Amino acid sequence: MSTTSRRYAALAGITAAAVAIGIAEPVAVLTGPRSAPLVAVGGVIVDAVPESLKQFAIDLFGTADKIALLVGTAVLLGGFAALFGVLAVRRLALGLAGIAAFGAIGVAAALTRSGADLADALPSLVGAGLGALVLWLFIGGPFELDPWTWSPPTPPAGPVSSAGPVSPGESVPVSPAGPVPVTPAGPTAAVEPVGPAEVDPESRRRFLTGSGVLLGTAVVAGLGGRWLAGRRGVSAARDAIRLPAPVAPAPAVPAGADLSLTQLAPYVTPNFGFYRIDTALVVPQVDPDTWRLRIHGRVGRERTYSYADLLARPLVERYVTLACVSNEVGGDLIGNALWLGVPLRELLDEVEPDDDADQVVGRSVDGWTCGTPTAALRDGRDALLAVGMNGEPLPVEHGFPVRVVVPGLYGYVSACKWVTELELTRFADFDAYWVPRGWSPQGPIKTQSRIDTPRGRNRLTAGPVTVAGVAWAQHRGIRRVEVRVDDGPWQEAALAPTVSVDTWVQWSWRWDATPGEHRLQVRATDATGETQTERTQDVVPDGATGWHTITVTVR
């Protein structure tokens, strides 16, 4: 097969795969967006890849890690699809077998996701069937390229001698050293090499037109399917909700809590800027009218609550800073928000947990689990079953209609979004999602601090410079923040006021900068008197440690 033919064959395979994926999207509108092949397979990849690779993706792409995964999966699929196209030209059955194999992978991925049923196999089955049909159209059907392959021209009927072709029965003179060299005697004396046959122009036009139309159809179907899935989502239901006023409003943010400096994170993180790290490739769409929370397990009495039940209860409002365990030293996977919800302590008291139930397992609608120490939900801290964020119903991507918020614990052991179950159990009996993947069963937040301004590698002008940032030690609070320059003595920074020990605090320090390159470091001491350690530790297994350090140049 010529290089040109291989390219056309690869295009045929890619077109077939694009149609399979694109058409599966509108089908998945009926069965649920998590059943779409790309999303289903991506979900399996998220669960199966080594933790080191998953953390690398978070470090590299941040909150865009899910988009990167879907794009990477699509590119990988495109590579295999191109190979199947080339194989199909040699033998159509090979290409069809490849598409069938990928369809089977999509079916298996969809059916093994939490809460799946047989209907979830439909998008992959329909997509694979149409993909196989498209491949046939290009390899053996009306869009077939003519010719796909070429063969060397047929040699003359007999040997060629210097006098021309040798008739059957005649012998060719042979010298002791071997056959007599043959001297061409005319146009028929020898076989000249012949290149690949020219592709028929009409065939090429038909092939390229067909692939263009089908690729366009696949893109429209795919994007249209995603759009329809969004229209069938819960945004309208969320917009219609009017949250009741809290019986216990949050304390007012004190004057001066937000220093309002350029590059310094605001004291209250807006919803659109709040970090999002979870395993959901598509945001779960949970209807608040049908949502239920079941609290069960090692309890005296099992209870089930509806969304209306929660809104009818006395709600409290609290500022709480949440942090991801994947946040590196100096990272931005942290945010502070105003949460509205029901105290979890009250709900747990109503179900009467057993004395040995030391873990509460939160389960999301998509099957994700986290294990929270029961004591942390009953020790008086403002652990909430939250329904509101910054004065509005929870954003869909942040857990609508209901999520868990617990001060002082990393999100992987507490912040269950789209929560539908709370099971009282024991740490000895159950490992939540991240524990078998190398993370600690319990994740108290470590004391940390960050320099927001100036930024690393900034070029500054000699003279007064305001160094500022944030520090946090949720449920303990920050007592002191210190900054030093070029390994010099530690200088105490000024702390801004804060609402409570459950939120971060802004700090600032005036530096008389001198010309040259300088290294700035920060450290914080929590309210218990413990100063954050200089020892550098990766985020695995229970959070990063070390001092945030930046280098700046002063002119």
XYZ file of C-alpha atoms in Angstrom:
555
model
C 0.000 0.000 0.000
C 1.332 3.402 -0.902
C 1.836 6.219 1.604
C -1.097 8.094 0.049
C -3.349 5.052 0.408
C -2.348 4.669 4.058
C -3.330 8.263 4.720
C -6.720 7.750 3.159
C -7.175 4.515 5.084
C -6.256 6.256 8.343
C -8.777 8.997 7.554
C -11.440 6.333 6.998
C -10.716 4.831 10.410
C -10.734 8.212 12.167
C -14.013 9.144 10.481
C -15.585 5.877 11.627
C -14.433 6.488 15.219
C -15.643 10.097 15.160
C -19.091 8.992 14.025
C -19.181 6.328 16.725
C -18.294 8.801 19.490
C -20.372 11.673 18.096
C -23.589 9.704 17.604
C -23.212 8.099 21.046
C -23.537 11.534 22.693
C -27.194 12.215 21.768
C -28.020 8.606 22.654
C -26.464 9.233 26.059
C -28.908 12.104 26.574
C -31.536 9.392 27.057
C -29.433 7.082 29.207
C -27.395 9.642 31.160
C -24.190 11.531 30.257
C -22.024 9.126 32.260
C -22.937 6.360 29.781
C -21.323 8.158 26.824
C -18.329 6.017 25.722
C -15.693 8.721 26.080
C -16.886 9.642 29.570
C -17.394 6.039 30.701
C -13.941 4.939 29.568
C -12.420 8.110 30.998
C -14.015 7.325 34.352
C -12.439 3.882 34.381
C -9.074 5.445 33.543
C -9.448 7.868 36.460
C -10.083 4.965 38.818
C -7.362 2.720 37.401
C -4.336 4.921 36.708
C -1.516 4.946 39.285
C -1.847 7.658 41.895
C 1.474 9.180 40.868
C 0.182 9.701 37.317
C -3.083 11.154 38.606
C -1.218 13.610 40.823
C 1.046 14.526 37.906
C -2.048 15.421 35.874
C -3.371 17.622 38.693
C 0.019 19.324 39.052
C 0.279 19.885 35.294
C -3.283 20.816 34.385
C -4.781 21.881 37.730
C -8.562 22.122 37.602
C -8.460 21.436 33.821
C -7.268 17.863 34.439
C -10.615 16.359 33.384
C -10.648 18.198 30.069
C -7.065 17.081 29.494
C -8.046 13.474 30.208
C -10.964 13.533 27.772
C -8.855 15.170 25.071
C -6.040 12.691 25.658
C -8.463 9.767 25.503
C -9.902 11.085 22.233
C -6.417 11.495 20.731
C -5.465 7.954 21.763
C -8.685 6.638 20.281
C -7.948 8.525 17.065
C -4.550 6.829 16.812
C -6.046 3.368 17.158
C -8.841 4.257 14.761
C -6.271 5.239 12.113
C -4.574 1.871 12.585
C -7.894 0.048 12.228
C -8.489 1.893 8.954
C -5.151 0.732 7.553
C -5.809 -2.846 8.676
C -9.290 -2.766 7.166
C -7.867 -2.075 3.690
C -5.834 -5.245 3.943
C -8.766 -7.150 5.410
C -12.065 -5.518 6.310
C -12.722 -7.989 9.100
C -9.648 -6.720 11.001
C -10.921 -3.145 11.056
C -14.423 -4.204 12.056
C -12.979 -6.356 14.841
C -11.087 -3.336 16.162
C -14.246 -1.220 16.268
C -16.134 -4.078 17.938
C -13.408 -4.355 20.566
C -13.611 -0.658 21.385
C -17.394 -0.877 21.502
C -17.100 -3.729 23.989
C -14.723 -1.634 26.115
C -17.254 1.204 26.100
C -20.062 -1.146 27.125
C -18.001 -2.664 29.924
C -16.933 0.757 31.180
C -20.510 2.056 31.214
C -21.959 -1.001 32.936
C -19.336 -1.104 35.679
C -19.940 2.486 36.825
C -21.862 2.966 40.050
C -25.635 2.906 39.568
C -25.449 1.655 35.972
C -28.149 -0.454 34.311
C -28.397 -2.270 30.986
C -29.589 0.858 29.188
C -26.158 2.419 29.791
C -24.715 0.030 27.204
C -26.853 1.569 24.447
C -24.620 4.547 23.491
C -21.569 2.328 22.981
C -23.555 -0.292 21.054
C -25.182 2.257 18.732
C -21.898 4.102 18.274
C -19.940 0.940 17.468
C -22.595 -0.219 15.000
C -22.579 3.057 13.100
C -18.790 3.222 13.240
C -18.586 -0.225 11.625
C -21.039 0.870 8.934
C -18.980 3.964 8.151
C -15.797 1.910 7.910
C -17.471 -0.411 5.408
C -18.672 2.573 3.362
C -15.048 3.657 2.858
C -13.396 0.265 2.509
C -15.879 -1.785 0.516
C -18.904 0.436 -0.041
C -19.866 3.420 -2.173
C -17.095 5.676 -0.813
C -14.332 3.171 -1.548
C -11.150 4.635 -2.960
C -10.118 3.248 -6.348
C -7.597 1.727 -6.163
C -6.768 1.080 -2.463
C -3.679 -1.063 -3.250
C -1.327 -1.694 -6.125
C 0.591 -4.721 -7.366
C 3.743 -4.964 -9.511
C 2.916 -5.464 -13.205
C 2.668 -9.043 -14.437
C 6.035 -10.283 -15.842
C 6.310 -11.686 -19.404
C 5.268 -15.289 -19.996
C 8.853 -16.565 -20.261
C 12.463 -15.635 -19.511
C 13.952 -12.704 -21.380
C 17.090 -13.078 -23.443
C 19.127 -10.621 -25.432
C 17.051 -11.487 -28.457
C 13.720 -11.077 -26.789
C 11.371 -13.293 -24.903
C 12.257 -16.991 -24.827
C 9.595 -19.263 -26.160
C 8.406 -22.166 -24.088
C 10.713 -25.122 -24.448
C 13.754 -23.004 -25.405
C 16.796 -22.922 -23.177
C 18.715 -19.877 -22.016
C 22.462 -19.986 -22.540
C 24.335 -20.286 -19.300
C 28.023 -19.598 -18.875
C 30.145 -21.367 -16.293
C 29.953 -18.276 -14.149
C 26.177 -18.075 -14.313
C 23.488 -16.818 -16.632
C 24.531 -14.789 -19.623
C 23.850 -11.073 -18.974
C 20.774 -9.910 -20.722
C 20.967 -6.858 -22.963
C 17.672 -5.087 -23.611
C 16.691 -5.416 -27.250
C 13.538 -3.358 -27.250
C 10.504 -2.220 -25.382
C 9.632 -5.769 -24.330
C 13.091 -6.840 -23.351
C 12.895 -5.925 -19.654
C 10.365 -4.998 -16.935
C 10.700 -1.415 -15.793
C 9.683 -0.615 -12.165
C 6.178 0.775 -12.002
C 4.919 2.968 -9.098
C 1.543 2.926 -7.398
C -1.450 3.275 -9.577
C -2.983 6.733 -9.727
C -6.097 7.201 -7.590
C -9.137 7.846 -9.701
C -10.015 11.572 -9.305
C -13.748 10.899 -9.084
C -13.111 8.235 -6.458
C -10.941 10.618 -4.441
C -13.580 13.346 -4.629
C -16.298 10.952 -3.477
C -14.103 9.687 -0.631
C -13.137 13.133 0.660
C -16.669 14.506 0.354
C -18.071 11.561 2.255
C -15.485 11.830 5.031
C -16.064 15.581 5.336
C -19.822 15.200 5.593
C -19.579 12.393 8.136
C -16.960 14.172 10.263
C -19.138 17.293 10.292
C -22.147 15.214 11.261
C -20.178 13.600 14.071
C -19.078 16.971 15.466
C -22.607 18.394 15.309
C -24.076 15.271 16.902
C -21.467 15.243 19.649
C -21.779 18.909 20.547
C -25.545 18.774 20.163
C -25.717 15.786 22.484
C -23.709 17.597 25.131
C -25.917 20.668 24.728
C -29.087 18.610 25.087
C -27.662 16.921 28.174
C -27.138 20.368 29.660
C -30.694 21.376 28.787
C -31.927 18.264 30.568
C -29.799 19.186 33.550
C -30.847 20.774 36.806
C -29.875 24.396 36.228
C -33.510 25.438 35.879
C -34.453 23.598 39.069
C -31.573 25.245 40.892
C -32.550 28.703 39.647
C -36.062 28.195 41.007
C -34.882 27.503 44.567
C -35.209 30.201 47.199
C -33.111 29.368 50.215
C -34.573 30.212 53.630
C -32.811 32.679 55.878
C -30.507 31.078 58.440
C -31.565 30.978 62.066
C -27.893 31.455 62.943
C -26.249 33.829 60.440
C -22.488 33.847 60.041
C -20.547 36.521 61.899
C -19.941 39.573 59.752
C -16.580 39.746 58.006
C -14.624 42.251 60.117
C -13.329 45.428 58.559
C -9.822 44.925 57.248
C -10.138 41.150 56.803
C -9.605 41.653 53.081
C -6.510 43.735 52.348
C -7.625 44.160 48.709
C -4.112 43.974 47.310
C -3.333 43.151 43.693
C -2.531 39.441 43.269
C -3.666 38.668 46.842
C -6.483 36.106 46.978
C -9.709 37.725 48.249
C -10.840 36.774 51.728
C -14.056 35.262 50.307
C -13.560 33.215 47.148
C -16.296 33.786 44.536
C -18.131 30.700 43.343
C -16.724 30.938 39.811
C -13.167 31.020 41.179
C -13.503 28.276 43.764
C -11.270 25.311 42.988
C -12.813 22.054 41.838
C -11.057 18.719 42.251
C -13.099 15.505 42.046
C -13.329 12.299 40.017
C -16.475 13.235 38.048
C -15.714 13.694 34.327
C -19.239 15.004 33.799
C -20.936 16.986 36.534
C -23.736 14.914 38.096
C -27.192 16.377 37.508
C -29.261 15.632 40.605
C -32.923 16.668 40.715
C -33.603 18.244 44.127
C -37.196 16.967 44.025
C -36.092 13.341 43.840
C -32.893 13.675 45.901
C -32.778 11.665 49.109
C -30.176 11.307 51.839
C -30.072 7.972 53.594
C -28.259 7.730 56.941
C -27.743 4.116 57.925
C -25.239 1.490 59.069
C -24.212 1.200 62.711
C -27.108 3.288 63.964
C -30.005 2.837 66.324
C -32.525 4.056 63.752
C -32.071 4.602 60.052
C -33.384 7.867 58.595
C -34.004 9.260 55.112
C -34.284 12.977 54.365
C -35.543 14.843 51.299
C -34.285 18.200 50.065
C -37.486 19.802 51.324
C -36.877 18.230 54.746
C -33.500 19.941 54.964
C -34.806 23.350 53.892
C -37.545 23.093 56.525
C -35.011 22.633 59.317
C -33.207 25.468 61.128
C -30.214 26.327 58.938
C -26.942 27.865 60.022
C -24.473 29.928 58.036
C -20.705 29.725 58.460
C -17.515 30.816 56.700
C -15.293 27.776 56.179
C -12.072 27.441 54.204
C -11.746 24.176 52.258
C -8.432 22.782 51.015
C -7.531 19.901 48.718
C -4.940 17.402 49.895
C -3.407 17.677 46.407
C -2.512 21.305 47.075
C 1.250 21.713 46.868
C 3.140 24.205 48.988
C 2.180 27.603 47.571
C -0.655 26.085 45.524
C -4.130 27.468 44.887
C -6.343 24.426 45.490
C -7.931 26.186 48.452
C -10.803 28.637 48.892
C -12.940 30.320 51.527
C -16.728 30.554 51.180
C -19.922 31.236 53.105
C -21.836 27.981 53.534
C -25.483 27.473 54.506
C -26.676 24.150 55.827
C -27.846 21.794 58.542
C -25.407 20.897 61.339
C -24.410 17.290 60.786
C -24.209 16.781 64.517
C -27.991 17.144 64.744
C -28.662 14.587 62.011
C -26.272 12.080 63.543
C -27.874 12.495 66.943
C -31.221 11.601 65.382
C -29.961 8.254 64.059
C -28.197 7.320 67.328
C -24.797 6.031 66.139
C -23.307 2.954 67.805
C -20.432 3.657 70.157
C -17.960 1.822 67.930
C -19.003 3.626 64.722
C -15.839 5.725 64.355
C -16.266 6.496 60.623
C -19.004 8.153 58.569
C -18.764 7.134 54.915
C -20.219 9.708 52.535
C -21.347 8.390 49.153
C -21.840 10.565 46.127
C -24.485 9.927 43.486
C -21.675 8.728 41.186
C -20.415 6.189 43.751
C -17.401 8.122 45.063
C -16.785 7.647 48.787
C -14.957 9.430 51.566
C -14.494 8.407 55.183
C -14.830 11.071 57.879
C -14.047 10.499 61.566
C -17.366 10.438 63.405
C -15.798 12.455 66.204
C -15.061 15.342 63.817
C -18.767 15.586 63.001
C -19.868 15.642 66.635
C -17.177 17.606 68.471
C -18.822 21.017 68.131
C -17.148 22.276 64.974
C -19.389 23.658 62.232
C -19.634 20.493 60.126
C -22.521 21.080 57.734
C -24.740 19.303 55.289
C -24.574 22.338 53.015
C -27.279 23.534 50.620
C -25.947 27.045 49.920
C -22.669 28.698 48.944
C -21.995 32.437 49.091
C -25.661 33.336 49.354
C -27.069 31.095 46.606
C -27.912 27.405 46.138
C -24.828 25.267 45.664
C -23.435 25.533 42.137
C -24.008 22.282 40.244
C -20.258 21.682 39.905
C -19.807 22.171 43.646
C -22.298 19.530 44.742
C -25.862 20.728 44.090
C -28.216 20.025 45.706
C -26.359 18.929 48.873
C -22.743 18.424 49.913
C -20.709 17.995 53.084
C -18.463 20.718 54.522
C -16.181 19.964 57.496
C -13.666 22.491 58.865
C -10.180 21.193 59.556
C -10.172 18.143 57.271
C -8.890 17.812 53.719
C -11.636 17.374 51.148
C -10.777 13.778 50.287
C -11.951 12.631 53.740
C -14.842 15.013 54.242
C -16.138 17.161 51.376
C -18.513 14.713 49.698
C -20.331 16.480 46.865
C -23.685 15.317 45.433
C -24.007 13.256 48.612
C -26.799 10.676 48.800
C -25.681 8.431 51.673
C -24.015 8.669 55.057
C -23.117 5.260 56.433
C -21.937 4.833 60.000
C -19.197 2.217 60.049
C -15.634 1.667 61.285
C -12.280 2.493 59.770
C -11.320 -1.144 60.379
C -14.228 -2.310 58.208
C -14.167 -0.008 55.191
C -11.604 1.928 53.138
C -12.993 4.898 51.236
C -12.067 5.676 47.617
C -8.634 7.244 48.137
C -7.320 4.971 50.891
C -6.509 1.914 48.710
C -4.793 4.365 46.336
C -2.152 5.284 48.888
C -3.698 8.123 50.893
C -4.112 8.162 54.660
C -7.471 7.124 56.121
C -7.677 10.382 58.046
C -6.576 13.782 56.739
C -6.394 16.664 59.205
C -5.340 19.883 57.483
C -1.749 20.934 58.108
C -0.683 24.457 58.996
C 0.332 26.234 55.801
C 1.093 29.705 54.446
C 1.565 31.206 51.006
C 3.086 34.317 49.433
C 0.656 35.828 46.922
C 2.433 39.104 46.236
C 4.969 39.653 44.902
C 4.967 36.599 42.654
C 8.018 34.508 41.950
C 10.370 36.008 39.345
C 8.675 39.411 39.608
C 10.976 42.348 38.867
C 10.610 44.959 41.605
C 11.877 48.470 42.206
C 14.128 49.102 45.191
C 12.338 50.622 48.155
C 9.228 49.746 50.172
C 7.510 46.570 48.942
C 4.407 44.985 50.494
C 4.781 41.244 50.841
C 1.419 39.584 51.490
C -0.387 36.282 51.343
C -2.665 33.902 53.216
C -2.165 31.354 55.983
C -4.476 28.641 57.260
C -4.882 26.033 59.982
C -8.622 25.364 59.945
C -10.280 24.607 63.282
C -7.107 25.712 65.083
C -6.489 29.181 63.701
C -3.308 31.131 62.962
C -1.363 32.815 65.767
C 1.630 34.192 63.853
C 3.080 34.527 60.340
C 6.768 35.234 59.733
C 8.733 36.212 56.628
C 12.449 36.191 55.977
C 14.713 37.354 53.178
C 17.788 35.449 51.994
C 17.903 33.174 55.075
C 18.047 36.207 57.364
C 16.159 36.587 60.638
C 12.435 35.900 60.688
C 10.266 39.034 60.699
C 6.729 38.912 62.064
C 4.004 39.907 59.613
C 0.789 41.723 60.467
C -2.313 39.517 60.534
C -5.585 40.846 59.167
C -8.760 40.202 61.181
C -10.662 37.015 60.424
C -14.146 35.619 61.024
C -13.103 32.489 62.909
C -10.443 29.815 63.305
C -12.138 27.889 60.482
C -11.004 30.301 57.763
C -7.716 31.416 56.350
C -6.215 34.755 57.290
C -4.504 37.376 55.158
C -1.134 38.726 56.284
C 1.230 41.470 55.120
C 4.800 42.628 55.782
C 6.637 45.779 54.676
C 10.008 45.066 53.086
C 12.612 47.662 52.264
C 13.881 45.945 49.131
C 17.474 46.413 48.017
C 18.788 45.821 44.485
C 19.653 42.272 43.510
C 18.046 38.840 43.452
C 16.393 37.831 46.713
C 14.697 34.760 48.140
C 11.565 35.239 50.257
C 10.161 32.567 52.584
C 7.105 32.393 54.818
C 6.028 30.203 57.709
C 2.998 30.191 60.018
C 2.347 29.142 63.600
C -1.107 27.873 64.546
C -3.050 28.698 67.703
C -1.717 25.595 69.463
C 1.817 26.988 69.156
C 2.966 24.552 66.449
C 5.006 26.138 63.655
C 4.775 24.643 60.194
C 7.712 22.444 59.416
C 10.506 23.262 56.990
C 10.659 19.600 55.987
C 9.524 19.165 52.405
C 6.933 16.447 51.870
C 4.902 15.538 48.812
C 1.104 15.719 48.921
C 0.863 11.925 49.271
C -0.193 10.463 51.691
C -1.718 13.217 53.805
C -0.759 16.647 52.496
C 2.327 18.632 51.507
C 4.659 20.358 53.959
C 7.474 22.899 53.658
C 7.933 26.655 53.499
C 6.688 28.532 50.465
C 9.728 30.128 48.822
C 9.911 32.566 45.912
C 12.728 34.413 44.150
C 12.382 38.038 43.028
C 14.663 40.521 41.309
C 14.941 44.093 42.600
C 16.256 46.852 40.332
